[in-house]
Each structure stands twice: as structure tokens, then as C-alpha cells.
PDB file of C-alpha atoms and ligand atoms in Angstrom:
ATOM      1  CA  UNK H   1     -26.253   2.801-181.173  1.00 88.00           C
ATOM      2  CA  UNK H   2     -26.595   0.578-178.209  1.00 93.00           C
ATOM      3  CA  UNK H   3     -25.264   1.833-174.587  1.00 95.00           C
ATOM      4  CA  UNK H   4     -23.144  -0.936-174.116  1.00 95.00           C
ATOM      5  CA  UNK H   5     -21.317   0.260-178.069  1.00 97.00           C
ATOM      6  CA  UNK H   6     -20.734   3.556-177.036  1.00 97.00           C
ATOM      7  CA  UNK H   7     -18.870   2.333-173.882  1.00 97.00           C
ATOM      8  CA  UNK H   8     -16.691  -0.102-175.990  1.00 97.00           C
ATOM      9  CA  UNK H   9     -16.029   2.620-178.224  1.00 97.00           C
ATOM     10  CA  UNK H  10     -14.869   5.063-175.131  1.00 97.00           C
ATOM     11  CA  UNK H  11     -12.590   2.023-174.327  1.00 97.00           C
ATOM     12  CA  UNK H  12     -11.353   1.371-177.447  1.00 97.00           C
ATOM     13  CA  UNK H  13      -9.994   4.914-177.813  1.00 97.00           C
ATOM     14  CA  UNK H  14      -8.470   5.460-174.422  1.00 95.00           C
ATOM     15  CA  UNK H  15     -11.736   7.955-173.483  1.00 96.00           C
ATOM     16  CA  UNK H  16     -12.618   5.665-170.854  1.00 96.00           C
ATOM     17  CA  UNK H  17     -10.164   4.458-168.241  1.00 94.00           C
ATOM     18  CA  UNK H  18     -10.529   1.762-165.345  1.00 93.00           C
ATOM     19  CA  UNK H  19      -8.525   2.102-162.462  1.00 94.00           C
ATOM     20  CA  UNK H  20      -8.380   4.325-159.320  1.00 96.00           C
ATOM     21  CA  UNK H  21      -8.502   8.403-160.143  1.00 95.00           C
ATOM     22  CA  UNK H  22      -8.224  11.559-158.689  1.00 95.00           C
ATOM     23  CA  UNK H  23     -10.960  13.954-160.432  1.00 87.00           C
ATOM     24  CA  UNK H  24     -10.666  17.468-160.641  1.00 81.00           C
ATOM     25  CA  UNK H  25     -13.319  17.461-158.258  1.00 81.00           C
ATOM     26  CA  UNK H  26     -11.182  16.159-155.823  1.00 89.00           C
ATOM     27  CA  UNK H  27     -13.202  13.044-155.457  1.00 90.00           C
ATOM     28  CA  UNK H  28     -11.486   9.770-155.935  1.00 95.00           C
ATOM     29  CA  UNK H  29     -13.757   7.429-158.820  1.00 93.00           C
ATOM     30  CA  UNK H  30     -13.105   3.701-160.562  1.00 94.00           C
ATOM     31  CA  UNK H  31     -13.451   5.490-163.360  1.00 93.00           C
ATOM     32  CA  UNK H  32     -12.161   8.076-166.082  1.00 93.00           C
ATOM     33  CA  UNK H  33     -13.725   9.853-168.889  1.00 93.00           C
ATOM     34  CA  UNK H  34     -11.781  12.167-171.267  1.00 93.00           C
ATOM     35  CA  UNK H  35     -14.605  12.361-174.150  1.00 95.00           C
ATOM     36  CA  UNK H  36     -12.081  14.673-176.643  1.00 96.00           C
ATOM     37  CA  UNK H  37      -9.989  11.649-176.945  1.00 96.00           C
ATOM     38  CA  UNK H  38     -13.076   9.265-178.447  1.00 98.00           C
ATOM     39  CA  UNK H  39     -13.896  12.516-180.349  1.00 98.00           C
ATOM     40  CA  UNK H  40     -10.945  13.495-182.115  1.00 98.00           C
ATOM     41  CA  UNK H  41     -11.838  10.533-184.465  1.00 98.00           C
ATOM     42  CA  UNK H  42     -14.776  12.316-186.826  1.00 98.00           C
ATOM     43  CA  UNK H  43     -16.342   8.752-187.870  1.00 98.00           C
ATOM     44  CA  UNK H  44     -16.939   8.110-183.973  1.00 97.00           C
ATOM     45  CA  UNK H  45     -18.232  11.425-183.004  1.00 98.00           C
ATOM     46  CA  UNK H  46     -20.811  11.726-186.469  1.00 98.00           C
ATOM     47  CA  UNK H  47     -21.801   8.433-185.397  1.00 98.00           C
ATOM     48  CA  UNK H  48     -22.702   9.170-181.819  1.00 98.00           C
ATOM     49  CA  UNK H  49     -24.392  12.581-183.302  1.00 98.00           C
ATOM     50  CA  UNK H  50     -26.634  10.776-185.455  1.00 98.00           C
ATOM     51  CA  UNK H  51     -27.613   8.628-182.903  1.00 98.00           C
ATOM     52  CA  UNK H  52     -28.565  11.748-180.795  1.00 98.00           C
ATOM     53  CA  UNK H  53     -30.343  13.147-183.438  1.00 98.00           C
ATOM     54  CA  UNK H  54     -32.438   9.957-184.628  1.00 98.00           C
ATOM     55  CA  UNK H  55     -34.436  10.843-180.837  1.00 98.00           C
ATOM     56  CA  UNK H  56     -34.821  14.279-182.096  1.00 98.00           C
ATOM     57  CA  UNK H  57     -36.327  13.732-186.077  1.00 96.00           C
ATOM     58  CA  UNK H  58     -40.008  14.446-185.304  1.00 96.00           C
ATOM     59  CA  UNK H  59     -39.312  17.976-183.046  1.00 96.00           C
ATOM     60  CA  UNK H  60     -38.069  20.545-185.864  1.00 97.00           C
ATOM     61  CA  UNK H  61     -35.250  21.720-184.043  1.00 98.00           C
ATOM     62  CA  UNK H  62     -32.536  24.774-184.996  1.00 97.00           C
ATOM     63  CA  UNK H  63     -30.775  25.401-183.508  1.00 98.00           C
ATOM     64  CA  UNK H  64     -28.822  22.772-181.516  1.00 98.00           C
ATOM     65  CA  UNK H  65     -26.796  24.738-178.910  1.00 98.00           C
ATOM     66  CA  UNK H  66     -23.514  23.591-176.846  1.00 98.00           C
ATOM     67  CA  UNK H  67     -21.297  24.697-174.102  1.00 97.00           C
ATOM     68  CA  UNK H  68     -17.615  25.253-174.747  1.00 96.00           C
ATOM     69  CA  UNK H  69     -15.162  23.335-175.456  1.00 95.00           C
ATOM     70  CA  UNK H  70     -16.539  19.694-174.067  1.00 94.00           C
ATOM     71  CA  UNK H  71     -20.137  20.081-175.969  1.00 97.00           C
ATOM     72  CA  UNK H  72     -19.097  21.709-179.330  1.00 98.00           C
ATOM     73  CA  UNK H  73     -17.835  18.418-181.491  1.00 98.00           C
ATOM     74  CA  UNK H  74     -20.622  16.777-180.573  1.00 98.00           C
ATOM     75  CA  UNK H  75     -23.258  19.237-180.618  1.00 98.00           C
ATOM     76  CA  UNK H  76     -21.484  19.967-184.437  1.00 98.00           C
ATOM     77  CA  UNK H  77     -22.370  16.677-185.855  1.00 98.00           C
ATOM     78  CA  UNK H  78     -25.734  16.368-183.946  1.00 98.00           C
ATOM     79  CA  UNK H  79     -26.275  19.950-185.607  1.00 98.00           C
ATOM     80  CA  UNK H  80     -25.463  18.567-189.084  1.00 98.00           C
ATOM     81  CA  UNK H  81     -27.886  14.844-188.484  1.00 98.00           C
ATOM     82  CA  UNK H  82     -30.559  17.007-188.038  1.00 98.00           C
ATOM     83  CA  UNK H  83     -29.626  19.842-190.739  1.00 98.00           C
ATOM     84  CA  UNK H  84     -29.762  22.499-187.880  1.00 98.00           C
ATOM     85  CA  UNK H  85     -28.169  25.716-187.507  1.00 98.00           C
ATOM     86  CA  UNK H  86     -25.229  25.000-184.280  1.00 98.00           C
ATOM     87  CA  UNK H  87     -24.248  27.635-181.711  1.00 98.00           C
ATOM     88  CA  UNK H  88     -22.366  27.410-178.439  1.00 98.00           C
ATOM     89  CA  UNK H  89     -22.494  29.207-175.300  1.00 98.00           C
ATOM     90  CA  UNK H  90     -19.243  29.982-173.341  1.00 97.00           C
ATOM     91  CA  UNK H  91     -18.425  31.583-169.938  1.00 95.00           C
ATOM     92  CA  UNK H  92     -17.459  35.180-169.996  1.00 94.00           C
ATOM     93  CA  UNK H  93     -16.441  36.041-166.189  1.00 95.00           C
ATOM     94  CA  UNK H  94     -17.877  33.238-165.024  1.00 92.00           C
ATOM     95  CA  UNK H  95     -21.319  33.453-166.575  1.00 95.00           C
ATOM     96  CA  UNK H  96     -22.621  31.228-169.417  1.00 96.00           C
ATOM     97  CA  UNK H  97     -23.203  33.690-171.940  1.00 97.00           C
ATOM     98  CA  UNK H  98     -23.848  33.620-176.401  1.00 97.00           C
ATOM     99  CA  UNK H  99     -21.117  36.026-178.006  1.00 96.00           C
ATOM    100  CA  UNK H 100     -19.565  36.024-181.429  1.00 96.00           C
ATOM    101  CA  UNK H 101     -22.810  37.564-182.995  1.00 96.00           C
ATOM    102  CA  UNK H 102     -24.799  33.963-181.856  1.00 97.00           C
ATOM    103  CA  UNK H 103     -28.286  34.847-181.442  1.00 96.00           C
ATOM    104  CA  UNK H 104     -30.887  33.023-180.810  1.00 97.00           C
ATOM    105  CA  UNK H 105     -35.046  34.533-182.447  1.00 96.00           C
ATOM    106  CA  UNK H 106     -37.897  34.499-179.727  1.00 95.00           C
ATOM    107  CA  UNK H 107     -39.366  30.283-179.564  1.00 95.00           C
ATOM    108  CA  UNK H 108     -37.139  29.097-181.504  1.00 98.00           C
ATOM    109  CA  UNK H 109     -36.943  25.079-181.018  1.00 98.00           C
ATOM    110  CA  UNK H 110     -33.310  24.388-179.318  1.00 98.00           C
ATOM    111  CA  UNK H 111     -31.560  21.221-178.298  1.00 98.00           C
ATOM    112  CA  UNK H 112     -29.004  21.692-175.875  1.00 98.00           C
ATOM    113  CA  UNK H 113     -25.955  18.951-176.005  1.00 98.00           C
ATOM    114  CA  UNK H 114     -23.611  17.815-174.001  1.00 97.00           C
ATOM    115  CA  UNK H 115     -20.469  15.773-174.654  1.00 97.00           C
ATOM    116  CA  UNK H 116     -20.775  14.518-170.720  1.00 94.00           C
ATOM    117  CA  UNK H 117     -23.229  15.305-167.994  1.00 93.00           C
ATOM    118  CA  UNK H 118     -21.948  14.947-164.528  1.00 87.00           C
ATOM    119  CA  UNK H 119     -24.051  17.367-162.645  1.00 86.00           C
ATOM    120  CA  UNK H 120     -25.663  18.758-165.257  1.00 92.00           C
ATOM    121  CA  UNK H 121     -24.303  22.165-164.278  1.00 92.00           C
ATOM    122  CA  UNK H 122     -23.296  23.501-167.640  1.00 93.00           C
ATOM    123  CA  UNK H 123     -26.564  21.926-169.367  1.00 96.00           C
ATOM    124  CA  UNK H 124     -28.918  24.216-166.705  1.00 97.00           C
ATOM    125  CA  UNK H 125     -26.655  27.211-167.237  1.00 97.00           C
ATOM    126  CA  UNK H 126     -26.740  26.919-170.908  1.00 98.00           C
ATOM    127  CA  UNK H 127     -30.638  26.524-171.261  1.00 98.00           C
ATOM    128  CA  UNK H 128     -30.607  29.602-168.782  1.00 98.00           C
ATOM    129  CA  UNK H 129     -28.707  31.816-171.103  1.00 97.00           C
ATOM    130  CA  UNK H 130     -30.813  30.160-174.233  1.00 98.00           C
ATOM    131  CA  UNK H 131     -34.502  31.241-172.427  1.00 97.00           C
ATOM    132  CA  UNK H 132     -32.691  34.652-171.714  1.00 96.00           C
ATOM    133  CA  UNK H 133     -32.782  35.192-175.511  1.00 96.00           C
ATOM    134  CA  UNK H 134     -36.176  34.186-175.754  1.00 97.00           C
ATOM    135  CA  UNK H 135     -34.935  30.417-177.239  1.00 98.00           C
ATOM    136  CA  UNK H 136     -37.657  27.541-176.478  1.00 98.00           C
ATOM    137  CA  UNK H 137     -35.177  24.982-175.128  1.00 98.00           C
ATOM    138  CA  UNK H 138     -37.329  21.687-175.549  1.00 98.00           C
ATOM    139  CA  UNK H 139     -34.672  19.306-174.710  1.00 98.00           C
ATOM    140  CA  UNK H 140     -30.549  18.345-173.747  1.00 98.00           C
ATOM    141  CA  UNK H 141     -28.869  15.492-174.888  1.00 98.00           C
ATOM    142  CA  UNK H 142     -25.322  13.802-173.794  1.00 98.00           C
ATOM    143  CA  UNK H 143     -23.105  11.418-174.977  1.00 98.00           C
ATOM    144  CA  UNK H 144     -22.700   9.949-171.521  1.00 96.00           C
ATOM    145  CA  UNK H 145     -24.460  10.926-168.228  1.00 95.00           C
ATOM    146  CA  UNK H 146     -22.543   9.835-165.377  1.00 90.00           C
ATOM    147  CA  UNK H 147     -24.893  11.267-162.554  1.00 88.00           C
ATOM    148  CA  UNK H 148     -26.490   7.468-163.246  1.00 86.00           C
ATOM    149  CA  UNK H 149     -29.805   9.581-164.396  1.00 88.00           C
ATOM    150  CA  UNK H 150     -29.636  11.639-161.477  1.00 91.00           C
ATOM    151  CA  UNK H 151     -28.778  15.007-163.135  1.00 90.00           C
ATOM    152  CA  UNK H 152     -31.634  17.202-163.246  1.00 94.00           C
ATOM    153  CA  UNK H 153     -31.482  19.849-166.522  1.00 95.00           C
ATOM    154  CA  UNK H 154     -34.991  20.787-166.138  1.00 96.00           C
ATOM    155  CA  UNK H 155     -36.376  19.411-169.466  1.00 97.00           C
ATOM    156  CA  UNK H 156     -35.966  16.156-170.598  1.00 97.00           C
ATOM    157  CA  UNK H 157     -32.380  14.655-171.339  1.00 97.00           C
ATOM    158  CA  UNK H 158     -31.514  11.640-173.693  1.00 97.00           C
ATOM    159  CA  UNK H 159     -28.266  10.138-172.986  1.00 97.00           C
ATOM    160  CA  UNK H 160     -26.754   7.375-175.284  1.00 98.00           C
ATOM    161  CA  UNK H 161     -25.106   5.302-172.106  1.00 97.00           C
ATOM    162  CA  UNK H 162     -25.533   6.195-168.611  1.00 95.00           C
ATOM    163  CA  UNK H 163     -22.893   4.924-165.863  1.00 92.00           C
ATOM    164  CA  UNK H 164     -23.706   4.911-162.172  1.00 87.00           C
ATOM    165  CA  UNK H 165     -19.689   4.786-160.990  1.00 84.00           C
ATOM    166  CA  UNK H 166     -19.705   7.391-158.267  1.00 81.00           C
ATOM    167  CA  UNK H 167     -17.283   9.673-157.174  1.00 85.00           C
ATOM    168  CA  UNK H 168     -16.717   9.478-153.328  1.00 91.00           C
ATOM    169  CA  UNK H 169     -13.914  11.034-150.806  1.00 93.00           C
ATOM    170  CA  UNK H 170     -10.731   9.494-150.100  1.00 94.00           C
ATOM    171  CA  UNK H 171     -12.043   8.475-146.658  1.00 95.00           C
ATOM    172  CA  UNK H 172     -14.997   6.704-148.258  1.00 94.00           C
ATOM    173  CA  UNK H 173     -12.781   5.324-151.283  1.00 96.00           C
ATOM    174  CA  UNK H 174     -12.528   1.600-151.014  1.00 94.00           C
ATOM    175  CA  UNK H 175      -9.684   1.464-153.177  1.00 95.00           C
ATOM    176  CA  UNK H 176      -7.867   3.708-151.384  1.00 97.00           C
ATOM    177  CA  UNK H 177      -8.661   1.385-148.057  1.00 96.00           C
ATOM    178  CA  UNK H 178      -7.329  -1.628-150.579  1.00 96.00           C
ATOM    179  CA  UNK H 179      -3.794   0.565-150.196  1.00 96.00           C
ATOM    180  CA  UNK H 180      -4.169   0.866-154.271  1.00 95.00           C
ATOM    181  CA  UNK H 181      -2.131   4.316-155.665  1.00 95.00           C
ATOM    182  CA  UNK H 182      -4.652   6.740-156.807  1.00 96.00           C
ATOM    183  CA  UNK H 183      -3.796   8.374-160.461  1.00 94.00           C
ATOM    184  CA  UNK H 184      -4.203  11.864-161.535  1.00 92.00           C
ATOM    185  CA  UNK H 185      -4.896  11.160-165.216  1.00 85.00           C
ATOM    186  CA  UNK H 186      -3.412  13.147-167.366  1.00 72.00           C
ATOM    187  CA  UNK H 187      -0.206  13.970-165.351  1.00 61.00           C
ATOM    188  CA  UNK H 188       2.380  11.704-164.020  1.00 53.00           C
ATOM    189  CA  UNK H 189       2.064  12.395-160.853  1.00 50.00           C
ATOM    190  CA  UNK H 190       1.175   9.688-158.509  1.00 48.00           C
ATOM    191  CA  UNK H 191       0.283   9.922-154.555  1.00 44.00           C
ATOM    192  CA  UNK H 192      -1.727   8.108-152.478  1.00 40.00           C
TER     193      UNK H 192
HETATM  194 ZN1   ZN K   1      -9.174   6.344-153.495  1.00 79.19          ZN
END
């Protein structure tokens, strides 16, 4: 699947908005990802999970491991491409952490993925709780990385479209200096 079809599909399904936003980061950005809304369609998301996978064939892997919730659709149907075993980590009090009887057997060959990788936070903490159980993390893969291949997980990382739309402060925003209203998706409410 080519970079430039994965960002049609985004568009297609409303995952993918052009505009002016307010992240959760605070930050204002051009642009909008929601990835559950491209993935609540199964064709899509099996499709963008065997196009993960296809980079993956040759390397044995099992399990492929994901954090929750953003990573575990995807990292489900890249599981099932490569007829791995799937796990996911989750944060318990903060910390990224297996639980629900997951385990993980000393070297085994594990693919961490990703729905989205912004900073790559979640990836490094979820190969850091992997190698805590002994797992031989060989690789992360995403959907979409947005750091515009800055992101650094610490092994390598295959994304199927990268964007390089940054995120910048209001004061820096050059919509905002345009006098265009900045949306916080997902609510209706609308300042400036
Ligand atoms: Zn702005």
C-alpha cells in the first residue's frame, strides 16, 4: 500500500482532518488524526496490517505486541498477516506494564505496533516493558508517523506514510496570525 493510499484512505473516513486544531498537547497543527475512526472499518485496518506485515515475512516474529487502546486494532490484524500470537501492554499507575496473564518467554522475536507515532513515547515505553520480560524486540511499526521520521524508538520503525505537519504554539501558529478560529476536534467548542 502506497503512502499517498493510506492518506486518501484517512481522508476518506474522516481520520484525517485539514483545518486549524487545538491538540491535546496544547499545540495548535494544520492537521488532525483520529486513527479509530479509519479503523472501525475491518477491511481498512486488515489491509493496512498486511501491509505492515509484508516488511516483516522473513523475521519469524510472535509475538506482535501493542499499547492500549490506539495500537491494539492494528497490532490485531498485523498479528493475524503474520500468524503471530498478539499481546498489548497498558499503563497501570502510570507505567507501561503486561497484565492479564500476557507473558512474554526469554528472546522471543517481538514487533511492537503502533496505530500513530508522534513522539514515539508509548513505542519506547512498550519495548521497555517487552526487554523487562526478557522479549527480543527487533522492530516497531506504525500506521502513520507524524514526527516526519524524527521519532526515535530505538530499533528500527517502518511506517506506511509519514507526514511532516508540525505542531507549533499559538504564538508561532500562522493560522492563528491569519485571524482563522482554531477547532478543538471532537468538541464543539470553538475559541481563538
Ligand atoms: Zn493557531
Amino acid at each position: 500500500m502506497q503512502s499517498d493510499q493510506v492518506i486518501e484512505k484517512f481522508k476518506e473516513t474522516g481520520a484525517l482532518l485539514e483545518g486549524h486544531f487545538l491538540l491535546s498537547s496544547g499545540l495548535h497543527s494544520s492537521v488532525y488524526l483520529q486513527c479509530a475512526l479509519v479503523l472501525q472499518y475491518p477491511e481498512e485496518a486488515a489491509a493496512f496490517g498486511r501491509s505492515i506485515a509484508e516488511h516483516f515475512r522473513e523475521q519469524n516474529i510472535s509475538p506482535v505486541a501493542s499499547p492500549a487502546i490506539g495500537g491494539i486494532v492494528i497490532g490485531h490484524e498485523v498479528a493475524r498477516a503474520l500468524g503471530a500470537r498478539f499481546i498489548w501492554t497498558e499503563r497501570q499507575d502510570g507505567e507501561m506494564t503486561l497484565r492479564r496473564g500476557f507473558s512474554v518467554s526469554p528472546g522471543e522475536v517481538t514487533l511492537v505496533v503502533e496505530d500513530v507515532v508522534t513522539t514515539g513515547g508509548s513505542t519506547r515505553d512498550t519495548i521497555a516493558a517487552l526487554r523487562a520480560k526478557g522479549a527480543q524486540v527487533v522492530a516497531a511499526a506504525s500506521i502513520i508517523d507524524r514526527s516526519a521520521g524524527k521519532a526515535a524508538v530505538g530499533v528500527p520503525l517502518v511506517s506506511l506514510a509519514t507526514l511532516s505537519v508540525p505542531a507549533v504554539d499559538s504564538s508561532n501558529c500562522d493560522a492563528c496570525k491569519r485571524g482563522e478560529q482554531v477547532v478543538k476536534p471532537g468538541s464543539r467548542t470553538v475559541g481563538k
